[in-house]
Amino acid sequence: MAERKGPLARDLLGWVLDRRQILIKLGAFAITAPALTSCGEDDGTDNPSSSSAGGGGGGTGTATSSSSGIASTSSTSSGTGGAGGGVGGAWGDDSLNLDPSIFEDAVRCALTTTDIEGPFFIDDSEIPNDISLFRSDLRDGHPGCEFQFYFRLLDAQNNCEPIPDAEIYIWHCDADGYYSGFDGQDPSTPYSGPGERTVENDERFCRGVQLTDRNGIAGFRTIWPGWYAGRPVHVHLVARINGATTRLITTQFYFEADFSRQIYENEPAYEARSTNIPASSLNPPGFGDPAMPTMSYTPGLVIGKLNVIVDG
């Protein structure tokens, strides 16, 4: 369990309450204008390995080594890709130091619409003495296949320069389909309406906030999300980008059904729920351009990467 929040972490997360108030004014907890573009190197050429629209070439992938110590991936139709040795020592003291070259194999820019926040958001600055979410390791001892998820933020309003010091908050369910901080959940039944946060429930697994580094990069070590009824497998993200004006991003990331299925069928933490998974819990949305990161998998390790151009 993480240490209780100090003043610094609370200041870093105080933006979420302001964000919630802004979204309430906009209605339905969503920003409806397009605000994200997932992209690769802005050289104006298509990546020939791209296999899906709207993101980092989702789907199963094969991997090759790179000088940065993290496996690079390319989207192919192969089965299990080699995820290599993971970060290779880049993590330390709950932080990471990554070479931007790990993002070079991502696809060309493709506009992605902003998605809804979802029903299981927690702003820990609203809760006195709550557990700090300012951390990179989100596992909290929960079983599941390790998932290393990396983002690089680039600014469409500034020639795709990296965006440093952006506050990125991700959250998702655990291997059994449960979100932390909420009681009364039933992953076998589709959720309706916003979830009611349980004040006494101080679990915060699979939630965390990081600041992007000078190269616009942030990363998280978590577990692969399980499935629950009524929604495709996904990870939530909100981000605050400070500048002359503050830009707020709300989106969700999705994954190819076959990619998720092979993890559920081969990793012990998911096997008990790996049969008869509803198609609606596996297939990414069939409308718009869902953001789908570049992915790779070897037993025990999933790696996801996504270039994101902020275009709003």
Short mmCIF file of C-alpha atoms in Angstrom, two decimals:
data_model
loop_
_atom_site.label_atom_id
_atom_site.label_comp_id
_atom_site.label_asym_id
_atom_site.label_seq_id
_atom_site.Cartn_x
_atom_site.Cartn_y
_atom_site.Cartn_z
CA MET A 1 0.00 0.00 0.00
CA ALA A 2 1.35 3.43 -0.89
CA GLU A 3 2.29 5.95 1.75
CA ARG A 4 -0.26 8.53 2.77
CA LYS A 5 -0.24 11.69 0.73
CA GLY A 6 2.01 14.61 1.57
CA PRO A 7 1.51 18.25 0.50
CA LEU A 8 3.48 17.89 -2.77
CA ALA A 9 1.44 15.00 -4.08
CA ARG A 10 -1.81 16.71 -3.11
CA ASP A 11 -0.78 19.84 -5.04
CA LEU A 12 0.05 17.76 -8.10
CA LEU A 13 -3.35 16.12 -8.04
CA GLY A 14 -5.46 19.10 -7.09
CA TRP A 15 -6.08 19.79 -10.79
CA VAL A 16 -8.47 16.86 -11.01
CA LEU A 17 -11.17 18.57 -8.96
CA ASP A 18 -10.93 21.65 -11.19
CA ARG A 19 -11.15 19.39 -14.20
CA ARG A 20 -14.26 17.67 -12.87
CA GLN A 21 -15.96 21.04 -12.39
CA ILE A 22 -15.11 22.06 -15.95
CA LEU A 23 -16.44 18.80 -17.35
CA ILE A 24 -19.68 19.15 -15.41
CA LYS A 25 -20.19 22.49 -17.14
CA LEU A 26 -19.52 20.85 -20.50
CA GLY A 27 -21.99 18.07 -19.71
CA ALA A 28 -21.86 14.27 -19.48
CA PHE A 29 -18.28 14.23 -18.18
CA ALA A 30 -16.93 14.32 -21.73
CA ILE A 31 -15.12 16.68 -24.05
CA THR A 32 -16.83 16.10 -27.36
CA ALA A 33 -14.43 17.88 -29.71
CA PRO A 34 -11.54 15.84 -31.14
CA ALA A 35 -8.56 16.35 -28.86
CA LEU A 36 -6.08 13.52 -29.37
CA THR A 37 -4.08 12.26 -32.29
CA SER A 38 -2.08 9.07 -31.81
CA CYS A 39 0.99 9.22 -33.98
CA GLY A 40 4.49 8.10 -34.73
CA GLU A 41 7.46 9.99 -36.10
CA ASP A 42 6.11 12.99 -38.00
CA ASP A 43 7.99 12.24 -41.20
CA GLY A 44 4.86 12.26 -43.34
CA THR A 45 5.05 8.59 -44.26
CA ASP A 46 2.89 5.68 -43.35
CA ASN A 47 4.35 2.93 -41.22
CA PRO A 48 4.06 -0.25 -43.32
CA SER A 49 3.50 -2.36 -40.23
CA SER A 50 0.31 -0.50 -39.30
CA SER A 51 -2.70 -2.78 -39.03
CA SER A 52 -5.38 -0.70 -37.34
CA ALA A 53 -6.80 2.79 -37.43
CA GLY A 54 -6.80 5.36 -34.71
CA GLY A 55 -3.77 4.45 -32.63
CA GLY A 56 -0.41 2.84 -32.31
CA GLY A 57 -1.14 -0.10 -34.55
CA GLY A 58 -2.85 -2.31 -32.00
CA GLY A 59 -3.04 -6.05 -32.24
CA THR A 60 -0.58 -8.78 -31.49
CA GLY A 61 3.02 -8.03 -32.24
CA THR A 62 6.50 -9.40 -32.62
CA ALA A 63 9.37 -7.67 -30.88
CA THR A 64 12.99 -6.86 -31.49
CA SER A 65 15.58 -5.51 -29.13
CA SER A 66 16.59 -1.88 -28.99
CA SER A 67 19.41 0.09 -27.44
CA SER A 68 17.07 1.57 -24.85
CA GLY A 69 16.54 -1.74 -23.09
CA ILE A 70 12.85 -2.00 -23.85
CA ALA A 71 11.56 -4.23 -26.62
CA SER A 72 10.28 -2.45 -29.68
CA THR A 73 7.19 -3.78 -31.39
CA SER A 74 5.60 -3.90 -34.79
CA SER A 75 2.00 -4.72 -35.52
CA THR A 76 1.70 -8.03 -37.32
CA SER A 77 -0.77 -10.85 -37.54
CA SER A 78 1.47 -13.25 -35.65
CA GLY A 79 0.43 -14.88 -32.42
CA THR A 80 2.50 -14.12 -29.34
CA GLY A 81 5.20 -11.56 -29.87
CA GLY A 82 8.48 -11.51 -27.95
CA ALA A 83 8.37 -8.72 -25.45
CA GLY A 84 12.01 -9.07 -24.58
CA GLY A 85 13.38 -8.09 -21.19
CA GLY A 86 11.00 -5.27 -20.48
CA VAL A 87 12.48 -2.03 -19.28
CA GLY A 88 15.87 -3.52 -18.53
CA GLY A 89 16.59 -1.55 -15.39
CA ALA A 90 15.07 1.75 -16.49
CA TRP A 91 12.78 1.78 -13.46
CA GLY A 92 14.17 2.95 -10.16
CA ASP A 93 12.77 4.76 -7.15
CA ASP A 94 9.31 4.67 -8.72
CA SER A 95 10.46 6.50 -11.86
CA LEU A 96 11.82 5.70 -15.29
CA ASN A 97 14.30 7.04 -17.79
CA LEU A 98 13.48 6.02 -21.35
CA ASP A 99 15.02 6.78 -24.73
CA PRO A 100 12.49 8.35 -27.14
CA SER A 101 13.71 5.93 -29.82
CA ILE A 102 11.43 3.25 -28.37
CA PHE A 103 8.53 5.12 -30.00
CA GLU A 104 10.01 5.21 -33.51
CA ASP A 105 8.04 2.20 -34.76
CA ALA A 106 4.61 3.69 -34.07
CA VAL A 107 2.18 4.52 -36.87
CA ARG A 108 1.59 7.80 -38.65
CA CYS A 109 -0.68 10.40 -37.06
CA ALA A 110 -4.38 9.50 -37.07
CA LEU A 111 -7.04 11.66 -35.42
CA THR A 112 -8.65 10.10 -32.36
CA THR A 113 -11.78 11.55 -30.77
CA THR A 114 -11.91 12.17 -27.06
CA ASP A 115 -13.74 9.50 -25.07
CA ILE A 116 -15.85 9.60 -21.90
CA GLU A 117 -14.32 9.59 -18.45
CA GLY A 118 -16.23 6.51 -17.29
CA PRO A 119 -17.89 5.62 -13.97
CA PHE A 120 -14.90 4.69 -11.78
CA PHE A 121 -12.86 7.88 -11.53
CA ILE A 122 -11.33 8.81 -8.17
CA ASP A 123 -9.87 12.19 -7.26
CA ASP A 124 -7.82 11.41 -4.19
CA SER A 125 -7.40 15.12 -3.37
CA GLU A 126 -11.09 15.13 -2.39
CA ILE A 127 -10.48 12.54 0.32
CA PRO A 128 -8.66 13.62 3.52
CA ASN A 129 -5.39 11.74 4.11
CA ASP A 130 -6.00 9.51 1.10
CA ILE A 131 -3.34 7.31 -0.48
CA SER A 132 -1.18 9.19 -2.96
CA LEU A 133 -1.73 8.28 -6.61
CA PHE A 134 1.51 9.97 -7.67
CA ARG A 135 3.44 6.79 -8.51
CA SER A 136 4.44 4.62 -11.46
CA ASP A 137 3.95 1.10 -10.01
CA LEU A 138 0.20 0.54 -9.73
CA ARG A 139 0.08 -3.18 -8.89
CA ASP A 140 -0.33 -3.04 -5.10
CA GLY A 141 0.31 -6.79 -4.90
CA HIS A 142 -2.59 -7.76 -7.18
CA PRO A 143 -2.09 -10.87 -9.32
CA GLY A 144 -1.94 -10.47 -13.06
CA CYS A 145 0.32 -10.31 -16.08
CA GLU A 146 2.73 -7.39 -15.78
CA PHE A 147 1.77 -4.55 -18.12
CA GLN A 148 4.28 -1.80 -18.90
CA PHE A 149 2.46 1.09 -20.59
CA TYR A 150 4.38 4.03 -22.10
CA PHE A 151 3.16 7.34 -23.54
CA ARG A 152 4.91 10.11 -25.44
CA LEU A 153 3.00 13.40 -25.67
CA LEU A 154 3.72 15.68 -28.64
CA ASP A 155 2.23 19.11 -29.29
CA ALA A 156 0.45 19.71 -32.60
CA GLN A 157 0.39 23.43 -31.80
CA ASN A 158 4.21 23.51 -31.56
CA ASN A 159 5.55 21.43 -34.47
CA CYS A 160 5.08 18.18 -32.57
CA GLU A 161 7.59 19.12 -29.89
CA PRO A 162 7.50 16.94 -26.74
CA ILE A 163 5.26 18.11 -23.92
CA PRO A 164 7.13 17.97 -20.58
CA ASP A 165 5.56 18.11 -17.11
CA ALA A 166 2.10 17.04 -18.25
CA GLU A 167 0.17 15.25 -15.51
CA ILE A 168 -1.09 11.86 -16.72
CA TYR A 169 -3.54 9.80 -14.67
CA ILE A 170 -4.49 6.28 -15.78
CA TRP A 171 -6.83 3.75 -14.17
CA HIS A 172 -8.34 0.38 -15.10
CA CYS A 173 -9.82 -2.74 -13.54
CA ASP A 174 -7.83 -5.65 -12.09
CA ALA A 175 -7.57 -9.20 -13.45
CA ASP A 176 -11.05 -10.06 -12.13
CA GLY A 177 -12.74 -6.98 -13.60
CA TYR A 178 -12.96 -4.91 -10.38
CA TYR A 179 -12.02 -1.24 -9.96
CA SER A 180 -10.37 -0.06 -6.77
CA GLY A 181 -12.20 2.24 -4.38
CA PHE A 182 -15.74 1.09 -5.19
CA ASP A 183 -17.90 -1.52 -3.47
CA GLY A 184 -20.91 -3.34 -4.89
CA GLN A 185 -19.36 -4.27 -8.24
CA ASP A 186 -20.39 -7.26 -10.35
CA PRO A 187 -18.13 -7.72 -13.42
CA SER A 188 -20.61 -10.21 -14.90
CA THR A 189 -23.31 -7.52 -15.19
CA PRO A 190 -23.01 -4.37 -17.34
CA TYR A 191 -22.67 -1.22 -15.29
CA SER A 192 -25.22 1.55 -15.66
CA GLY A 193 -24.66 5.09 -14.52
CA PRO A 194 -21.75 6.42 -12.46
CA GLY A 195 -20.27 4.22 -9.77
CA GLU A 196 -20.61 5.37 -6.19
CA ARG A 197 -17.20 5.70 -4.56
CA THR A 198 -17.11 4.01 -1.17
CA VAL A 199 -15.42 6.37 1.28
CA GLU A 200 -14.32 3.53 3.58
CA ASN A 201 -12.73 1.64 0.66
CA ASP A 202 -9.11 2.85 0.50
CA GLU A 203 -7.92 0.43 -2.17
CA ARG A 204 -6.20 2.23 -5.04
CA PHE A 205 -4.75 -0.60 -7.14
CA CYS A 206 -4.42 0.00 -10.89
CA ARG A 207 -4.49 3.79 -10.50
CA GLY A 208 -1.67 6.27 -10.75
CA VAL A 209 -0.37 9.66 -11.87
CA GLN A 210 2.96 10.50 -13.52
CA LEU A 211 4.54 13.65 -14.96
CA THR A 212 5.97 13.45 -18.48
CA ASP A 213 9.74 13.95 -18.67
CA ARG A 214 11.59 16.43 -20.88
CA ASN A 215 10.97 14.11 -23.86
CA GLY A 216 7.22 14.07 -23.21
CA ILE A 217 7.38 10.47 -21.92
CA ALA A 218 5.59 8.87 -18.98
CA GLY A 219 5.24 5.22 -18.11
CA PHE A 220 3.42 2.92 -15.72
CA ARG A 221 4.00 -0.59 -14.42
CA THR A 222 0.66 -2.24 -13.77
CA ILE A 223 -1.21 -5.48 -14.60
CA TRP A 224 -3.16 -6.37 -17.71
CA PRO A 225 -6.81 -5.38 -17.15
CA GLY A 226 -9.41 -8.12 -16.89
CA TRP A 227 -12.74 -7.98 -18.64
CA TYR A 228 -16.19 -7.02 -17.42
CA ALA A 229 -19.58 -7.21 -19.09
CA GLY A 230 -20.71 -4.51 -21.45
CA ARG A 231 -17.39 -2.80 -22.22
CA PRO A 232 -14.35 -3.71 -24.34
CA VAL A 233 -11.06 -4.18 -22.50
CA HIS A 234 -9.72 -0.67 -21.92
CA VAL A 235 -7.55 1.70 -19.89
CA HIS A 236 -8.72 5.20 -18.92
CA LEU A 237 -6.56 8.33 -19.13
CA VAL A 238 -6.96 11.95 -18.15
CA ALA A 239 -4.18 14.48 -18.56
CA ARG A 240 -3.55 18.10 -17.75
CA ILE A 241 -1.17 20.06 -19.93
CA ASN A 242 -0.16 23.39 -18.48
CA GLY A 243 0.80 26.37 -20.63
CA ALA A 244 -0.58 29.74 -21.61
CA THR A 245 -3.90 27.96 -21.32
CA THR A 246 -4.51 24.63 -19.59
CA ARG A 247 -5.52 21.80 -21.89
CA LEU A 248 -7.42 18.85 -20.48
CA ILE A 249 -7.52 15.43 -22.14
CA THR A 250 -9.95 12.57 -21.45
CA THR A 251 -9.72 9.31 -23.36
CA GLN A 252 -9.68 5.51 -23.23
CA PHE A 253 -7.35 3.00 -24.90
CA TYR A 254 -8.50 -0.27 -26.43
CA PHE A 255 -6.87 -3.50 -27.65
CA GLU A 256 -7.44 -6.10 -30.35
CA ALA A 257 -9.74 -8.93 -29.24
CA ASP A 258 -7.29 -11.69 -30.21
CA PHE A 259 -4.50 -9.98 -28.31
CA SER A 260 -6.56 -9.80 -25.10
CA ARG A 261 -7.87 -13.34 -25.55
CA GLN A 262 -4.42 -14.92 -25.71
CA ILE A 263 -3.43 -13.25 -22.44
CA TYR A 264 -6.63 -14.41 -20.73
CA GLU A 265 -6.13 -17.98 -21.96
CA ASN A 266 -2.44 -18.23 -21.08
CA GLU A 267 -1.91 -16.24 -17.88
CA PRO A 268 -2.88 -17.96 -14.58
CA ALA A 269 -4.58 -14.93 -13.04
CA TYR A 270 -7.15 -14.83 -15.88
CA GLU A 271 -7.70 -18.48 -16.80
CA ALA A 272 -10.70 -19.00 -14.51
CA ARG A 273 -12.61 -16.31 -16.45
CA SER A 274 -11.17 -17.05 -19.90
CA THR A 275 -14.05 -19.14 -21.23
CA ASN A 276 -17.25 -17.70 -22.72
CA ILE A 277 -16.07 -14.08 -22.64
CA PRO A 278 -18.77 -11.94 -24.31
CA ALA A 279 -17.71 -10.48 -27.64
CA SER A 280 -18.71 -7.03 -26.35
CA SER A 281 -16.05 -7.39 -23.65
CA LEU A 282 -13.29 -8.15 -26.17
CA ASN A 283 -13.98 -6.33 -29.43
CA PRO A 284 -12.81 -2.70 -29.52
CA PRO A 285 -15.46 -0.11 -30.41
CA GLY A 286 -16.68 -0.42 -33.97
CA PHE A 287 -17.25 3.31 -34.43
CA GLY A 288 -14.93 6.30 -34.62
CA ASP A 289 -11.19 5.82 -34.34
CA PRO A 290 -10.49 4.11 -31.00
CA ALA A 291 -6.99 4.73 -29.69
CA MET A 292 -5.13 1.40 -29.90
CA PRO A 293 -1.48 1.34 -28.76
CA THR A 294 1.30 -0.72 -30.30
CA MET A 295 1.39 -3.92 -28.24
CA SER A 296 3.60 -6.96 -27.63
CA TYR A 297 3.27 -9.98 -25.35
CA THR A 298 5.43 -12.77 -24.04
CA PRO A 299 4.41 -14.97 -21.08
CA GLY A 300 4.34 -12.80 -17.98
CA LEU A 301 4.85 -9.47 -19.72
CA VAL A 302 2.78 -7.10 -21.88
CA ILE A 303 4.28 -3.91 -23.30
CA GLY A 304 2.21 -1.08 -24.78
CA LYS A 305 3.42 2.13 -26.38
CA LEU A 306 1.59 5.11 -27.80
CA ASN A 307 2.63 8.40 -29.37
CA VAL A 308 -0.03 11.00 -28.69
CA ILE A 309 -0.24 14.33 -30.48
CA VAL A 310 -2.31 16.78 -28.48
CA ASP A 311 -4.30 18.69 -31.07
CA GLY A 312 -6.55 20.90 -29.02
#
